[in-house]
Coordinates of C-alpha atoms in Angstrom, one line a residue:
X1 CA -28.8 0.1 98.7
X2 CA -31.7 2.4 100.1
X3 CA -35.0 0.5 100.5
X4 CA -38.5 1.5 99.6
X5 CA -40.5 3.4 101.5
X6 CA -43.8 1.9 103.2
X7 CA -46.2 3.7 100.6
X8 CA -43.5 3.0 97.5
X9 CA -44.2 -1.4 99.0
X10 CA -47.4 -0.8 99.0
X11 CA -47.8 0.7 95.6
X12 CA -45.8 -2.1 93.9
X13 CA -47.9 -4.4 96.1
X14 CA -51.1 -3.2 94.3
X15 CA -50.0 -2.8 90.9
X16 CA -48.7 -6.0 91.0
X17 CA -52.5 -7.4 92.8
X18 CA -53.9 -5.3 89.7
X19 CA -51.9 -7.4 87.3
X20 CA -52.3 -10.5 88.7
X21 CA -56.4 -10.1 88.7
X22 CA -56.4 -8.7 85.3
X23 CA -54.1 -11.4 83.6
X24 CA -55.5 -14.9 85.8
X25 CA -57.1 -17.3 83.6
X26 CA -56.9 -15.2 80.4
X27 CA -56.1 -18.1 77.8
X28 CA -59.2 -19.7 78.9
X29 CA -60.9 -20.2 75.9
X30 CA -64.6 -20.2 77.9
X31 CA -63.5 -17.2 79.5
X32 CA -65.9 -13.8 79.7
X33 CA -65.8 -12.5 76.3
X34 CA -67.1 -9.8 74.1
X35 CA -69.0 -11.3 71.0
X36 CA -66.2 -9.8 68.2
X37 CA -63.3 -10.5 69.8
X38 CA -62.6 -13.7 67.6
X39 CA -62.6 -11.0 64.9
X40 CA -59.7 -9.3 66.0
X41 CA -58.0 -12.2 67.2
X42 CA -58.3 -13.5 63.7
X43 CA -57.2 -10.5 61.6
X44 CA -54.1 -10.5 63.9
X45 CA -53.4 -14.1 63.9
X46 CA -53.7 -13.9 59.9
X47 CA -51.2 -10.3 59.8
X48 CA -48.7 -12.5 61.8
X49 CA -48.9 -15.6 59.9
X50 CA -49.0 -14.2 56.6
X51 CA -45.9 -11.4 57.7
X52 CA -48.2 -8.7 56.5
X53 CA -47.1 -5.8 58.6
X54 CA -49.0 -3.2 56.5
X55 CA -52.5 -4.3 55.8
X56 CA -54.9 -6.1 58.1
X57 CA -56.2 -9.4 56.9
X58 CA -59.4 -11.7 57.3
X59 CA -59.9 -14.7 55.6
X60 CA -56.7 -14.0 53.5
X61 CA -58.1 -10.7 52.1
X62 CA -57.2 -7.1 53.3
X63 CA -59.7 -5.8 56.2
X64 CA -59.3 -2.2 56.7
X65 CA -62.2 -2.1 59.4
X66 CA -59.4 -1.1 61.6
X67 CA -56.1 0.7 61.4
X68 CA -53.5 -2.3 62.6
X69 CA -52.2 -0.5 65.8
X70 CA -53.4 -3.3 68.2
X71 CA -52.3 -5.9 66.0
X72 CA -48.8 -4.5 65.9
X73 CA -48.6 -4.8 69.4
X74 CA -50.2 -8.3 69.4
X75 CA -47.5 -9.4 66.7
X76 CA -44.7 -8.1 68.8
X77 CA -45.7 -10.7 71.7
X78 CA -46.1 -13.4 68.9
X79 CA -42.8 -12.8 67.6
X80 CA -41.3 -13.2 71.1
X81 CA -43.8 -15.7 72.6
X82 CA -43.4 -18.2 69.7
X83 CA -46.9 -17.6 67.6
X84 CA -50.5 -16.3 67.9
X85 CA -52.2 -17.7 71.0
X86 CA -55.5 -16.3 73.0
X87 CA -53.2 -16.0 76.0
X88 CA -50.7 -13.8 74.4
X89 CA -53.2 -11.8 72.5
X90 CA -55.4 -11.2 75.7
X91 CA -51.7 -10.9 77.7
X92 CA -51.2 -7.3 75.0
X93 CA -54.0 -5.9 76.5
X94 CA -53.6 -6.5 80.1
X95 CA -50.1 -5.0 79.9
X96 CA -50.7 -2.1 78.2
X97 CA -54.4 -1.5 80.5
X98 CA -51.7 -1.8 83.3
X99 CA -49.2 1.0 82.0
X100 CA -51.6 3.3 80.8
X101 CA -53.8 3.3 83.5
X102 CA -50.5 3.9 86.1
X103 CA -49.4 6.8 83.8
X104 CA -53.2 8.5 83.8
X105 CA -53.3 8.1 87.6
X106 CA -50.1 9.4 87.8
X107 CA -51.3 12.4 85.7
X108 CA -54.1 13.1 87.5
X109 CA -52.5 12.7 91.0
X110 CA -49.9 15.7 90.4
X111 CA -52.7 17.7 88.9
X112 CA -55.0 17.0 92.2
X113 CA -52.0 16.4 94.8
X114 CA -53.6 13.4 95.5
X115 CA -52.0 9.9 96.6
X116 CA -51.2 8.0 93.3
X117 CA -52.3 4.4 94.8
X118 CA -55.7 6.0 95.6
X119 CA -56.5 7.0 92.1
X120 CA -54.8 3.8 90.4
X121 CA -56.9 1.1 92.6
X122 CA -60.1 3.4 92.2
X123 CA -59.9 2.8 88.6
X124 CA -58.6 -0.6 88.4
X125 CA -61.0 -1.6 90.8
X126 CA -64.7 -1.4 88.1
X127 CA -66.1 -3.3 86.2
X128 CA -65.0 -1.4 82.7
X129 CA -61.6 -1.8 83.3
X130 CA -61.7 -5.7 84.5
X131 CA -64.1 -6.7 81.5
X132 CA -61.5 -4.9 78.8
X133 CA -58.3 -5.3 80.5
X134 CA -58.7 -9.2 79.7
X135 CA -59.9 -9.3 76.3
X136 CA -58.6 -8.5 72.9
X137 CA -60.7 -5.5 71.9
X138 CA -60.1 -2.0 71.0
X139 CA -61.9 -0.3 73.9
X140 CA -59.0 -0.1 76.3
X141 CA -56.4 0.8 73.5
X142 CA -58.8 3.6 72.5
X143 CA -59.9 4.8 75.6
X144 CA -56.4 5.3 77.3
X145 CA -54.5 6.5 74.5
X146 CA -56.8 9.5 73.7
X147 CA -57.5 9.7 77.3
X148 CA -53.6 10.0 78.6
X149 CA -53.3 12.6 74.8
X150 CA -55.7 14.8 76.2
X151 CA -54.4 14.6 79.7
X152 CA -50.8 15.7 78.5
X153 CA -52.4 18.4 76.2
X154 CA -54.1 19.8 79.7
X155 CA -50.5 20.1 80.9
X156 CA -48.9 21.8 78.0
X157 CA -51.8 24.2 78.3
X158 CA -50.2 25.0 81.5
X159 CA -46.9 25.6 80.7
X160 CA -45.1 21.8 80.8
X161 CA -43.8 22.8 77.2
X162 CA -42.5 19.1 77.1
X163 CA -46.2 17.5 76.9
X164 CA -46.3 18.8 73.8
X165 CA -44.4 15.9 72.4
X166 CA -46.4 13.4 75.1
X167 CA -49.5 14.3 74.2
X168 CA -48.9 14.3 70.3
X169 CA -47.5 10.9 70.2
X170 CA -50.4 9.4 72.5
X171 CA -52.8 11.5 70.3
X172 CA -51.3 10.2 66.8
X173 CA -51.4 6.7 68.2
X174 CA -55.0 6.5 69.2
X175 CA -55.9 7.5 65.5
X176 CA -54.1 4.0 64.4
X177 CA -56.7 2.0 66.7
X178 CA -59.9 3.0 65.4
X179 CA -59.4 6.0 63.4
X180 CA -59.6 9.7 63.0
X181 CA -62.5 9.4 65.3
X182 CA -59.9 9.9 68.4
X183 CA -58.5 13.0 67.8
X184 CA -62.3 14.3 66.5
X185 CA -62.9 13.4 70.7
X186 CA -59.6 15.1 71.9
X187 CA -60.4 18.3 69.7
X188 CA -63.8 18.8 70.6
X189 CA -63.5 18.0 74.5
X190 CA -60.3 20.5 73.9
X191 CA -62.5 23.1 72.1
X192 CA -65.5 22.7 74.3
X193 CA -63.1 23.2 77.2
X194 CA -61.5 26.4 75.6
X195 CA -64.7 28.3 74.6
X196 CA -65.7 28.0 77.8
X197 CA -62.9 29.3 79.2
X198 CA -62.8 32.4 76.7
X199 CA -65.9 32.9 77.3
X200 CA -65.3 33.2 81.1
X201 CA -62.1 35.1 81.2
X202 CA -61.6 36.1 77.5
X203 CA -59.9 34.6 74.6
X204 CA -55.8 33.7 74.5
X205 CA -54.6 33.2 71.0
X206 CA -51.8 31.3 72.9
X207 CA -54.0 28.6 74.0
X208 CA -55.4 28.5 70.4
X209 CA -52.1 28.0 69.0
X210 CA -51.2 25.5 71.5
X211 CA -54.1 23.2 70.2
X212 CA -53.7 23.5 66.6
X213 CA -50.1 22.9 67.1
X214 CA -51.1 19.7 69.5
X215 CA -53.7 18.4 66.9
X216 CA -51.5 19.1 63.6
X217 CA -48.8 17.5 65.4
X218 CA -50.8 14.7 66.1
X219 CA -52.4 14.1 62.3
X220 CA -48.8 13.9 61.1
X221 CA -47.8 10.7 63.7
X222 CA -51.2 9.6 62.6
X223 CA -51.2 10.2 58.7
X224 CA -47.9 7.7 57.7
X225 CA -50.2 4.6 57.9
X226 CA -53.0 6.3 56.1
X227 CA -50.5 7.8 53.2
X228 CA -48.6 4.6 53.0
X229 CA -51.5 2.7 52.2
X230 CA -53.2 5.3 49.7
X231 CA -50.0 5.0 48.0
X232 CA -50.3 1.4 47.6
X233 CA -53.9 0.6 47.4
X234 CA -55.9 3.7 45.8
X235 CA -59.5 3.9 46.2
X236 CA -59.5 0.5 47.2
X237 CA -58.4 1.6 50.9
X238 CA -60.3 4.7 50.6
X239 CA -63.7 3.6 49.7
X240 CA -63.2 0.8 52.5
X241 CA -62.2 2.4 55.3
X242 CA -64.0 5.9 55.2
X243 CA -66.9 5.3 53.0
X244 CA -67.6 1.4 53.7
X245 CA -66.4 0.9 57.5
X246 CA -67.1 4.3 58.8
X247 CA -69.5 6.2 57.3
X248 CA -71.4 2.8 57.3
X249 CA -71.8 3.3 60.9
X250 CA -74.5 5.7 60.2
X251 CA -76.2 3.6 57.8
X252 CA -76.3 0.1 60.2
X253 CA -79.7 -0.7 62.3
X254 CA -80.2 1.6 64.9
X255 CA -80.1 1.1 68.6
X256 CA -81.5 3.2 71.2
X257 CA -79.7 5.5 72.6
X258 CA -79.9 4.3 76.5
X259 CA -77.6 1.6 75.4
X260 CA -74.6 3.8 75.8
X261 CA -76.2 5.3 79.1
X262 CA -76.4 1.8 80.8
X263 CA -73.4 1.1 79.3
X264 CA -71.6 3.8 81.0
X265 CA -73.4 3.4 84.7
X266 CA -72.6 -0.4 84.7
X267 CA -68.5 0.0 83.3
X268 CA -68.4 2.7 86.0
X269 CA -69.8 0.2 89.1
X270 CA -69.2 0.4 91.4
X271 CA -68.4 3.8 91.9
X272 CA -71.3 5.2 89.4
X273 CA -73.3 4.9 92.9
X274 CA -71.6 8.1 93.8
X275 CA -72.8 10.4 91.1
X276 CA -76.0 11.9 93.1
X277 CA -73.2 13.1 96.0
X278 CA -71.1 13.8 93.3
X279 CA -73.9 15.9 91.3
X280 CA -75.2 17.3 95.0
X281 CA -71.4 18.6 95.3
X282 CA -71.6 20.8 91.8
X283 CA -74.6 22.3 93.5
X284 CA -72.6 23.0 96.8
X285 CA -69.4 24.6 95.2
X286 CA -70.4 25.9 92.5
X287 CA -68.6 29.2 92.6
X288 CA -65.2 27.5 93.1
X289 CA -65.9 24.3 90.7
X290 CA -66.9 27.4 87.6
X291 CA -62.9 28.6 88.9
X292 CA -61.9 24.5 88.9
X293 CA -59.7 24.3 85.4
X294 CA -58.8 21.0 85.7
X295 CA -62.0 19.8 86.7
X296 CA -63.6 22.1 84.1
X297 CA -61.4 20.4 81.4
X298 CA -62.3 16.4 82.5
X299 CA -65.7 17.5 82.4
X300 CA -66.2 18.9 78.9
X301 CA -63.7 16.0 77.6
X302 CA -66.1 13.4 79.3
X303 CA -69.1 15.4 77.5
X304 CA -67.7 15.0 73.8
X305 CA -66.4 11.5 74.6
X306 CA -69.7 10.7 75.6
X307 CA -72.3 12.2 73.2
X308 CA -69.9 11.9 70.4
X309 CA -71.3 8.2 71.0
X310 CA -74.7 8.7 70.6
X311 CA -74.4 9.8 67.0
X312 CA -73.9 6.4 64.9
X313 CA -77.0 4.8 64.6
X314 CA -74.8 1.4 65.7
X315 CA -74.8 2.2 69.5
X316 CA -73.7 -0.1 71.8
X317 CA -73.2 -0.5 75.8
X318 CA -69.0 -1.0 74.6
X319 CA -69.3 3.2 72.9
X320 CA -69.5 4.2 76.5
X321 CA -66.0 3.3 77.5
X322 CA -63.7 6.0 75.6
X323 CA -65.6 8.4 78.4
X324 CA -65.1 6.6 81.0
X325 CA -61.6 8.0 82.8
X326 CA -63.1 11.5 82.3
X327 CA -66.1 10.0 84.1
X328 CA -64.4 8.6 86.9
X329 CA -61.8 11.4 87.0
X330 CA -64.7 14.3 87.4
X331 CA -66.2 12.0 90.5
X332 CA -63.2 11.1 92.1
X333 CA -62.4 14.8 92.6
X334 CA -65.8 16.0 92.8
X335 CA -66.2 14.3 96.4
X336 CA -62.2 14.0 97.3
X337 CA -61.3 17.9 96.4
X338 CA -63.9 19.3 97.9
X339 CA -65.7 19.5 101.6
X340 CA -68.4 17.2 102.2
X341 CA -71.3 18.9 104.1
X342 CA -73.3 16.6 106.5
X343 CA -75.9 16.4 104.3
X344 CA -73.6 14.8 101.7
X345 CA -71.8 13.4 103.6
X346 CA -74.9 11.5 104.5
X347 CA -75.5 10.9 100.7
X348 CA -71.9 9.2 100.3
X349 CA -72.7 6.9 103.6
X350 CA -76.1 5.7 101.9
X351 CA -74.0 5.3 97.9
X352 CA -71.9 2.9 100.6
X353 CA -74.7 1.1 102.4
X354 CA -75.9 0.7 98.8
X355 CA -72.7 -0.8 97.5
X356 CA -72.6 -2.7 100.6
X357 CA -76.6 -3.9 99.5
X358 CA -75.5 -4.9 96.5
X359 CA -72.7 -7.2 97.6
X360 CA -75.2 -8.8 99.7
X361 CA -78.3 -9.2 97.4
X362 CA -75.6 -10.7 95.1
X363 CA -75.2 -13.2 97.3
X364 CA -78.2 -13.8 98.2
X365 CA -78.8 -14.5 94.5
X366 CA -76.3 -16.8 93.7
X367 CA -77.7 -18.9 97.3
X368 CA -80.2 -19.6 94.8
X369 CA -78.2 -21.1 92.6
X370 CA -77.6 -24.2 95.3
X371 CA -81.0 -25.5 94.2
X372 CA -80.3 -25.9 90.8
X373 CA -79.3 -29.7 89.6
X374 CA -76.2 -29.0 87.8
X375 CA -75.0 -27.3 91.2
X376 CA -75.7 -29.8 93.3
X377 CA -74.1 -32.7 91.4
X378 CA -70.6 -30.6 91.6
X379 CA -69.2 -30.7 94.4
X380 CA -66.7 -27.9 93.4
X381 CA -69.2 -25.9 92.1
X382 CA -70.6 -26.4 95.3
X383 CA -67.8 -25.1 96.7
X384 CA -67.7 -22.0 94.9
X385 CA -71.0 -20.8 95.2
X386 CA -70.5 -20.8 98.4
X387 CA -67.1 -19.5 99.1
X388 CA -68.3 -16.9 96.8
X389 CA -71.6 -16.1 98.9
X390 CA -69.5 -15.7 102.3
X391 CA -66.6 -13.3 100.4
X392 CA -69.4 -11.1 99.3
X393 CA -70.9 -11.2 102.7
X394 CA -68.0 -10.5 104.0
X395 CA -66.9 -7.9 101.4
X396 CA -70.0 -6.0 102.0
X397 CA -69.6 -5.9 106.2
X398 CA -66.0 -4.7 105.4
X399 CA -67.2 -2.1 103.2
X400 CA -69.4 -0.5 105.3
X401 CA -67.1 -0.7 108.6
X402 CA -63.9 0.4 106.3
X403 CA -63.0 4.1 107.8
X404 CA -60.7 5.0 104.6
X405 CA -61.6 5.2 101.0
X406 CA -58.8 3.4 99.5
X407 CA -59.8 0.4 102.1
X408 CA -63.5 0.3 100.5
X409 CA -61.5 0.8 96.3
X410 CA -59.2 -2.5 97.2
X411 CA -62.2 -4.3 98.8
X412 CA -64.4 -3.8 95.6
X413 CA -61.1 -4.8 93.7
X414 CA -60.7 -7.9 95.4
X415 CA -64.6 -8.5 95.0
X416 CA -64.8 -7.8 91.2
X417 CA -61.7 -9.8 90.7
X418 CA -62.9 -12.9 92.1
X419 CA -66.3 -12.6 90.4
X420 CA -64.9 -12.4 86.8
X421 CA -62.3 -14.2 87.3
X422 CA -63.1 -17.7 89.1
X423 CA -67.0 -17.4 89.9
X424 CA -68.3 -16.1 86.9
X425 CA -66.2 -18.5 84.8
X426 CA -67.6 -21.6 86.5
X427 CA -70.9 -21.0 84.8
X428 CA -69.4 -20.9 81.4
X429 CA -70.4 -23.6 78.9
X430 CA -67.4 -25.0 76.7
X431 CA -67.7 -23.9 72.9
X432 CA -65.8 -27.0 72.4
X433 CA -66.7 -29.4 75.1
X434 CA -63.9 -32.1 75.9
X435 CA -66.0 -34.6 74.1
X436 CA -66.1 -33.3 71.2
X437 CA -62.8 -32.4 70.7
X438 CA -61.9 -36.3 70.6
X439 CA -64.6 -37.2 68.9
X440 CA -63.6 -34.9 66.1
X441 CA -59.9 -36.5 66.2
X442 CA -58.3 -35.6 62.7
X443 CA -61.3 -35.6 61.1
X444 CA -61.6 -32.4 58.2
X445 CA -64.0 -30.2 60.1
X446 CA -66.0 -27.2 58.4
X447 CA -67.9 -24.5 60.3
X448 CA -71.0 -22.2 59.4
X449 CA -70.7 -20.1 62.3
X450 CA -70.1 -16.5 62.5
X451 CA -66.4 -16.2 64.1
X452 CA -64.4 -20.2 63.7
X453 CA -61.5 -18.3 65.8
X454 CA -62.4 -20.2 68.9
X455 CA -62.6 -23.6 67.3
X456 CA -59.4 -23.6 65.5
X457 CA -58.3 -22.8 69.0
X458 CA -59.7 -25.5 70.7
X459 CA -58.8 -28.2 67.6
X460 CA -55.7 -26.4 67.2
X461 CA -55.3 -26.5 63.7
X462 CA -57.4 -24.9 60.8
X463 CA -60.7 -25.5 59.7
X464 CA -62.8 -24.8 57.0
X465 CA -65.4 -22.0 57.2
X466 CA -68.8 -21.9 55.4
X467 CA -70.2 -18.7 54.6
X468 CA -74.0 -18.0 54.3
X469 CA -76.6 -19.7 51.8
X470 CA -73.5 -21.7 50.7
X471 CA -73.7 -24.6 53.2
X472 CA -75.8 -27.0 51.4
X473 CA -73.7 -27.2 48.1
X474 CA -70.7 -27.2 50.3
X475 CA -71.9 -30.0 51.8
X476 CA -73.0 -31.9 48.9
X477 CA -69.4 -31.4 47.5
X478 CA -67.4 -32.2 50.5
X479 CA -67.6 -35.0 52.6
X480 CA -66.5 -33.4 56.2
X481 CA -67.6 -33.1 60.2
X482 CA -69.6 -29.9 59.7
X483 CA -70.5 -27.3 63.1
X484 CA -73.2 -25.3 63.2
X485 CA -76.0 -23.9 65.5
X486 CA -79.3 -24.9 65.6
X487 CA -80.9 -21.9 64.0
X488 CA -78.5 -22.3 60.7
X489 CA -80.0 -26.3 60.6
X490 CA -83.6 -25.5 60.4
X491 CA -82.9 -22.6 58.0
X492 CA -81.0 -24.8 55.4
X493 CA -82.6 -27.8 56.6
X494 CA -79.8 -29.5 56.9
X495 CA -80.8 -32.5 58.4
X496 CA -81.6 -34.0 54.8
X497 CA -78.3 -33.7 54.0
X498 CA -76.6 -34.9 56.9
X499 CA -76.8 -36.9 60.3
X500 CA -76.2 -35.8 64.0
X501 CA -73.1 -37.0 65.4
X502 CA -73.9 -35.2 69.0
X503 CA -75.2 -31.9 70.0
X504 CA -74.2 -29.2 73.2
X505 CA -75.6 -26.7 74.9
X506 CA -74.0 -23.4 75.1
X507 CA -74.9 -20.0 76.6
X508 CA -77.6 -18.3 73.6
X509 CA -76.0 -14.5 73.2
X510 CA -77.8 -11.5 73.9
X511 CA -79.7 -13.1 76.8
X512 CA -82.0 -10.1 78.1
X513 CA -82.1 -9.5 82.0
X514 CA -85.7 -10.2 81.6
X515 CA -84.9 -13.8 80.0
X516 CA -82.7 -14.5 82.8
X517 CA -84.4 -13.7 86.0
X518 CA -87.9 -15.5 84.5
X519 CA -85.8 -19.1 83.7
X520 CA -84.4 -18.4 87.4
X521 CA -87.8 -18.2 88.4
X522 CA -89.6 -21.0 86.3
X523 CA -86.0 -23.0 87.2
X524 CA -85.5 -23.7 83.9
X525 CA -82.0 -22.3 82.4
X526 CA -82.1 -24.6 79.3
X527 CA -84.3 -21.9 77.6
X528 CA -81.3 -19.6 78.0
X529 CA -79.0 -22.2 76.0
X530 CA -78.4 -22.3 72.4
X531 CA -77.9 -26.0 70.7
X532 CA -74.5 -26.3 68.5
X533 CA -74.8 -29.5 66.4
X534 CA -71.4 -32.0 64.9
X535 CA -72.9 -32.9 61.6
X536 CA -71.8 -35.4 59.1
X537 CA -73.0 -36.6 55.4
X538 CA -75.4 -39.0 55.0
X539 CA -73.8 -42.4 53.2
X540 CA -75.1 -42.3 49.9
X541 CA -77.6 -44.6 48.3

C-alpha cells in the first residue's frame, strides 16, 4: 500500500483542522448567530416533521420565502441523525462549506498552478467563511454554488467540454436556495466578462453559444421545483414567491448602501488589508492583467455579485457574501501571480504589520475586560481572557516573523477559530438561562417573541407562540407561563394582567459599535442588555 506524500498529510491535516474549527461547539444554543436563523431552522424542522418534501412550511402554513434546497439537505441529516436538532442543522452547513470550498480551491489552483492548500486555508481562514460555515443560513449555500457554476462555466469556455454538465448542475442548484436571482449573478458576471472580451479581441459566436447553452441548461435543473409547484398551487405560489417575497425586496425600508461595503471588507478580514497592494499591483501590470482571462473573468463576476446587491432597498452587511470568493480569488492572484516591486512589496509588509496591529490592539482590548465584575468573579473566564490575550500576542509576533504566506493564512486560521469559537462564546448570555429552564418545569409556556425556535430548543418540547396585538386576549383566555421582552410589556402593558415570575438579561440586538465602546468606557455593559421577562396571570378576584 503506497503512503501519502508529505504535501497530500499535510493537506488532509488542514482540511481536517478546517473541519474541526468550523463544526466545534455548533449545537450550542448561545452560540454566534445571525438574527433569522431560527427562521430557517423552523421551516425545516416543520418540512421534516410534517413529511412535506415539496413545500416549505412555518407555523403549519406553506412559506415560499425560499425555494427548499437547504432544507432538503437538512432533512437528509434528520432522517439519518434521528430528528431535527440545531447541531445537525448547523452540522449541513459545515459540511457542505467544507466540500465546496475544497472543490473552488481546487478550481482555482489548476487555473493559477498554484498549491491547492494555499488557496483552501486562505479562504477558510476569514471571518465570512467562519461566521457562515457554522450557522444555518443561506449565504454559504448561495455563495458557493453560483460561485463553483461560474467557475466550471470559465472552464468550458476553454475547451473542458465536460464542465458543461458541472457547471449546469451547480448553476441549476443555486437557483433552488434563494431563487432566480443566482443565475441573474452568473449571467451577468458571464456577460460582463464576455463583452469585454469581444470588445478587446472581437466577438466569438462560439463563446455566445456556450453561455446560452450553460444558462438554458441551467433554468431546466432549476425550473422542476418551480413547475411542480405552479402545477399544484396556482397563483397562490406565484403571487408569493415573485410578487410578495421578491419583488417585496424593493418595496421594504431602505438601508444605506455602505452596509454591503462594510459588510464585504469585514467577511473578507483579514485579508481585505491587502487590497491597496493588491489595487497598487493593477496599476503595476496593467498591460498583462488587460491580457489576464482568468483574472479578467473573477473580476467582472465579483463586480455583478457585488453591485447586483446594492439594488434592493433591503441591504444588509450578509448581501455581501455571494461576492466574496470572486473577491478573495482576484486578491489572492493579484499579489501571488504577479512580481511584487519593492515599493509593494513594502505595501504588503505594512497590510502585515497591520494585521499583526490588530491582533495586538485586540488584545489589548479584551485586557480591559479583566476589570469588569463579572470577569473577575469567574475564575474560568479569567482564564480565558487571558489565554486569549497571550495567543493573540503571540499570533501577532508569529505573523510578522512568518517568512511564508501559507504560515501567516494557518496562523490567522488558528486565531479566528479560537475567537469564535471559545472566546467569543464566553461572553454570550443564555436565551434560556439554567434557571429558568427548571423553573418553567412542565408548565404550558407561550411566547410573544419574534423567532420561539430557540426556546422550544432549550424546553425541548413545543410551545405556544403569540403573535402581535394578540397577547392580551390570549392571555386573558389562557392561563399559561408567558415569555416576552421588555419592550412587548410596556407596549401592551402587560403587567396588569400578569405578575413577574423572574426576569434575565440578554445581549439587546443590533448593538452599534458606538453603543459598545461608550458602555466600555462609562463601565457600564447593562445598557447594552435587553430584559426577557417569565410572566404568569394574576389569580383572579
Amino acid at each position: 500500500m503506497t503512503s501519502l506524500s508529505p504535501i497530500k498529510k499535510l493537506t488532509l491535516f488542514s482540511i481536517l483542522l478546517v473541519l474541526s474549527l468550523y463544526v466545534w461547539d455548533i449545537g450550542n444554543l448561545d452560540a454566534i448567530r445571525q438574527g433569522t436563523e431560527g427562521f430557517y431552522l423552523q421551516i425545516a424542522k416543520e418540512m421534516f416533521e410534517n413529511n412535506s418534501i415539496l413545500t416549505p412550511l412555518y407555523n403549519g402554513e406553506n412559506h415560499w420565502s425560499k425555494p427548499p434546497l437547504q432544507f432538503w439537505m437538512a432533512n437528509i441529516f434528520y432522517f439519518f441523525g434521528g430528528g431535527p436538532s440545531i447541531f445537525l442543522s448547523r452540522l449541513v452547513i459545515v459540511f457542505f462549506s467544507i466540500s465546496t470550498i475544497a472543490i473552488a480551491s481546487h478550481i482555482v489552483s489548476k487555473i493559477l498552478a498554484k498549491p491547492f492548500l494555499l488557496i483552501f486555508v486562505y479562504i477558510s481562514a476569514t471571518l465570512g467563511m467562519f461566521k457562515y460555515s457554522r450557522i444555518f443560513m443561506m449565504e454559504m449555500p448561495l455563495t458557493m454554488l453560483t460561485t463553483i457554476g461560474t467557475l466550471y462555466f470559465y472552464q468550458y469556455l476553454n475547451n473542458k467540454k465536460y464542465a458543461i454538465h458541472l457547471a449546469s448542475i451547480f448553476l441549476g442548484l443555486s437557483v433552488l436556495i434563494k431563487g432566480p436571482v443566482s443565475l441573474v449573478m452568473a449571467g451577468g458576471g458571464i456577460g460582463v466578462f464576455l463583452l469585454i472580451q469581444w470588445y478587446m479581441f472581437g466577438f466569438k459566436s462560439s463563446e455566445l453559444k456556450k453561455a446560452l447553452k450553460c444558462l438554458c441548461y441551467s433554468l431546466a435543473i432549476a425550473s422542476v421545483w418551480f413547475i411542480v409547484c405552479t402545477i399544484k398551487y396556482g397563483h397562490e405560489f406565484i403571487d408569493y414567491f415573485f410578487l410578495r417575497e421578491n419583488l417585496g425586496k424593493f418595496a421594504s425600508k431602505s438601508y444605506p448602501i455602505r452596509h454591503v461595503f462594510q459588510g464585504l471588507i469585514i467577511f473578507s478580514l483579514p485579508w481585505s488589508l491587502y487590497l491597496p497592494t493588491s489595487i497598487a499591483q493593477i496599476k503595476d501590470h496593467w498591460t498583462d492583467i488587460r491580457n489576464d482571462r482568468f483574472l479578467m473573468f473573477s473580476n467582472c463576476c465579483f463586480f455583478v455579485f457585488f453591485t447586483l446587491w446594492l439594488i434592493p432597498s433591503q441591504r444588509s452587511h450578509h448581501y455581501a457574501m455571494p461576492s466574496l470568493i470572486f473577491f478573495l480569488i482576484s486578491n489572492f492572484s493579484l499579489l501571488n501571480n504577479y512580481n511584487l516591486s519593492d515599493k509593494r512589496q513594502k505595501m504588503m509588509n505594512l497590510a502585515n504589520y497591520t494585521i499583526a496591529g490588530l491582533m495586538a490592539l485586540t488584545a489589548a482590548l479584551f485586557s480591559f475586560l479583566l476589570v469588569f465584575k463579572d470577569v473577575n468573579s469567574s475564575t474560568s473566564l479569567t482564564i480565558k481572557v487571558i489565554s486569549t490575550v497571550c495567543l493573540l500576542v503571540i499570533g501577532a509576533f508569529l505573523f510578522v516573523k512568518s517568512k511564508k504566506q501559507i504560515s501567516k493564512y494557518f496562523i490567522a486560521l488558528f486565531v479566528i477559530g479560537n475567537l469564535w469559537n471559545i472566546f467569543i462564546p464566553s461572553f454570550i448570555l443564555p436565551y434560556m438561562p439554567e434557571r429558568v429552564i427548571t423553573l418553567i418545569s412542565t408548565k404550558e409556556v407561550s411566547a410573544a417573541v419574534r423567532k420561539p425556535y430557540f426556546i422550544e430548543e432549550a424546553l425541548e418540547r413545543k410551545i405556544h407562540w403569540i403573535g402581535g396585538t394578540k397577547i392580551r386576549q390570549y392571555i386573558l383566555e389562557n392561563n399559561h407561563y408567558y415569555i416576552t421582552h421588555q419592550a412587548t410589556v410596556e407596549r401592551y402593558n402587560l403587567k396588569d394582567l400578569t405578575n413577574v415570575v423572574t426576569t434575565w438579561k440578554i445581549w439587546r440586538r443590533g448593538v452599534k459599535a458606538k453603543d459598545a465602546i461608550n458602555a466600555l468606557s462609562t463601565r457600564n455593559i447593562d445598557q447594552l442588555k435587553d430584559t426577557v421577562y417569565l410572566l404568569e396571570n394574576k389569580p383572579l378576584k
